[in-house]
Amino acid sequence: MLCPTSCLPLLRGPGSLALSAGVASPARGGGALWRQGRAKGLRSGVGGVTRPVCRARPQTGSKYASAGCLLSLHHSEKPEHEEVCEFRPYTCPCPGASCKWQGSLDAVMPHLMHAHKSITTLQGEDIVFLATDINLPGAVDWVMMQSCFGHHFMLVLEKQEKFEGHQQFFAVVLLIGTRKQAENFAYRLELNGNRRRLTWEATPRSIHDGVAAAIMNSDCLVFDTSIAHLFADNGNLGINVTISMC
């Protein structure tokens, strides 16, 4: 039974659209609304009112899932995450690109002890890092290890020639550990000379970040050749290194 024309003015409440659409004949387009909605990826609701269809983005696991990463990521997000994923393999933390070793965090120290035996390790929270022959030409790296608080820290002094005739020194401390572990420590580098003192304090970086990232972000002690000569003794530069827990 069709509703009399006299009743229609009474049906102008919130449901009037649904009711009027419900009594529409196919000739007046009542069925076309559904087909149009389907064509545009919309779902028809009560009385032909269209609603958007939610489509979840397909997600896959990180390529380091077998190492313990539990994140599910959209394919566009994976490259950025995998660059910084804590479960990606650790590379050899020694400066330079000559050593191509990769492995787990637990294997870093055994690798250093086996493949880089020339690196000296000192015990204690407060030690002196002695860089000899700082006047050597070209790019040079000085590396040693410091062991304290049950962890190992890598101390690096790197000399670079930014442009011809202008050399800079960069000193940084890296933790043989994760970024989260590094946040539990602080380090202080100090140069002492005749009535002079140069100090830098910061949080150590994880070896996952590496020396190059610290230098690129200026997150290290930076000084030029003239400053180095103020604190050097016969071409040798002593840097006091203090590690503390936060």
PDB file of N, CA and C in Angstrom, residues 3-17 19-20:
ATOM      1  N   CYS A   3       1.772   5.226   0.614  1.00  0.00           N
ATOM      2  CA  CYS A   3       1.360   6.257   1.558  1.00  0.00           C
ATOM      3  C   CYS A   3       0.646   7.370   0.797  1.00  0.00           C
ATOM      4  N   PRO A   4      -0.470   7.826   1.270  1.00  0.00           N
ATOM      5  CA  PRO A   4      -1.193   8.908   0.584  1.00  0.00           C
ATOM      6  C   PRO A   4      -0.342  10.157   0.508  1.00  0.00           C
ATOM      7  N   THR A   5      -0.605  10.944  -0.543  1.00  0.00           N
ATOM      8  CA  THR A   5       0.143  12.198  -0.733  1.00  0.00           C
ATOM      9  C   THR A   5      -0.040  13.136   0.430  1.00  0.00           C
ATOM     10  N   SER A   6      -1.160  13.072   1.078  1.00  0.00           N
ATOM     11  CA  SER A   6      -1.424  13.976   2.206  1.00  0.00           C
ATOM     12  C   SER A   6      -0.549  13.681   3.407  1.00  0.00           C
ATOM     13  N   CYS A   7       0.040  12.440   3.484  1.00  0.00           N
ATOM     14  CA  CYS A   7       0.875  12.089   4.636  1.00  0.00           C
ATOM     15  C   CYS A   7       2.302  12.600   4.501  1.00  0.00           C
ATOM     16  N   LEU A   8       2.747  12.875   3.268  1.00  0.00           N
ATOM     17  CA  LEU A   8       4.159  13.211   3.062  1.00  0.00           C
ATOM     18  C   LEU A   8       4.633  14.426   3.834  1.00  0.00           C
ATOM     19  N   PRO A   9       3.831  15.494   3.975  1.00  0.00           N
ATOM     20  CA  PRO A   9       4.328  16.644   4.771  1.00  0.00           C
ATOM     21  C   PRO A   9       4.647  16.300   6.209  1.00  0.00           C
ATOM     22  N   LEU A  10       4.060  15.178   6.724  1.00  0.00           N
ATOM     23  CA  LEU A  10       4.324  14.803   8.112  1.00  0.00           C
ATOM     24  C   LEU A  10       5.630  14.034   8.257  1.00  0.00           C
ATOM     25  N   LEU A  11       6.235  13.661   7.112  1.00  0.00           N
ATOM     26  CA  LEU A  11       7.443  12.823   7.166  1.00  0.00           C
ATOM     27  C   LEU A  11       8.691  13.634   6.865  1.00  0.00           C
ATOM     28  N   ARG A  12       8.807  14.820   7.455  1.00  0.00           N
ATOM     29  CA  ARG A  12       9.950  15.678   7.174  1.00  0.00           C
ATOM     30  C   ARG A  12      10.947  15.712   8.340  1.00  0.00           C
ATOM     31  N   GLY A  13      10.943  14.675   9.145  1.00  0.00           N
ATOM     32  CA  GLY A  13      11.905  14.599  10.252  1.00  0.00           C
ATOM     33  C   GLY A  13      13.233  14.065   9.758  1.00  0.00           C
ATOM     34  N   PRO A  14      14.101  13.610  10.698  1.00  0.00           N
ATOM     35  CA  PRO A  14      15.418  13.097  10.316  1.00  0.00           C
ATOM     36  C   PRO A  14      15.359  11.903   9.403  1.00  0.00           C
ATOM     37  N   GLY A  15      14.249  11.115   9.466  1.00  0.00           N
ATOM     38  CA  GLY A  15      14.166   9.922   8.641  1.00  0.00           C
ATOM     39  C   GLY A  15      13.481  10.145   7.323  1.00  0.00           C
ATOM     40  N   SER A  16      13.183  11.392   6.958  1.00  0.00           N
ATOM     41  CA  SER A  16      12.426  11.636   5.743  1.00  0.00           C
ATOM     42  C   SER A  16      13.188  11.225   4.502  1.00  0.00           C
ATOM     43  N   LEU A  17      14.529  11.387   4.508  1.00  0.00           N
ATOM     44  CA  LEU A  17      15.313  11.020   3.338  1.00  0.00           C
ATOM     45  C   LEU A  17      15.240   9.531   3.098  1.00  0.00           C
ATOM     46  N   LEU A  19      12.895   7.415   4.099  1.00  0.00           N
ATOM     47  CA  LEU A  19      11.560   6.972   3.728  1.00  0.00           C
ATOM     48  C   LEU A  19      11.241   7.351   2.293  1.00  0.00           C
ATOM     49  N   SER A  20      11.559   8.576   1.916  1.00  0.00           N
ATOM     50  CA  SER A  20      11.242   8.995   0.564  1.00  0.00           C
ATOM     51  C   SER A  20      12.080   8.236  -0.451  1.00  0.00           C
TER      52      SER A  20
END
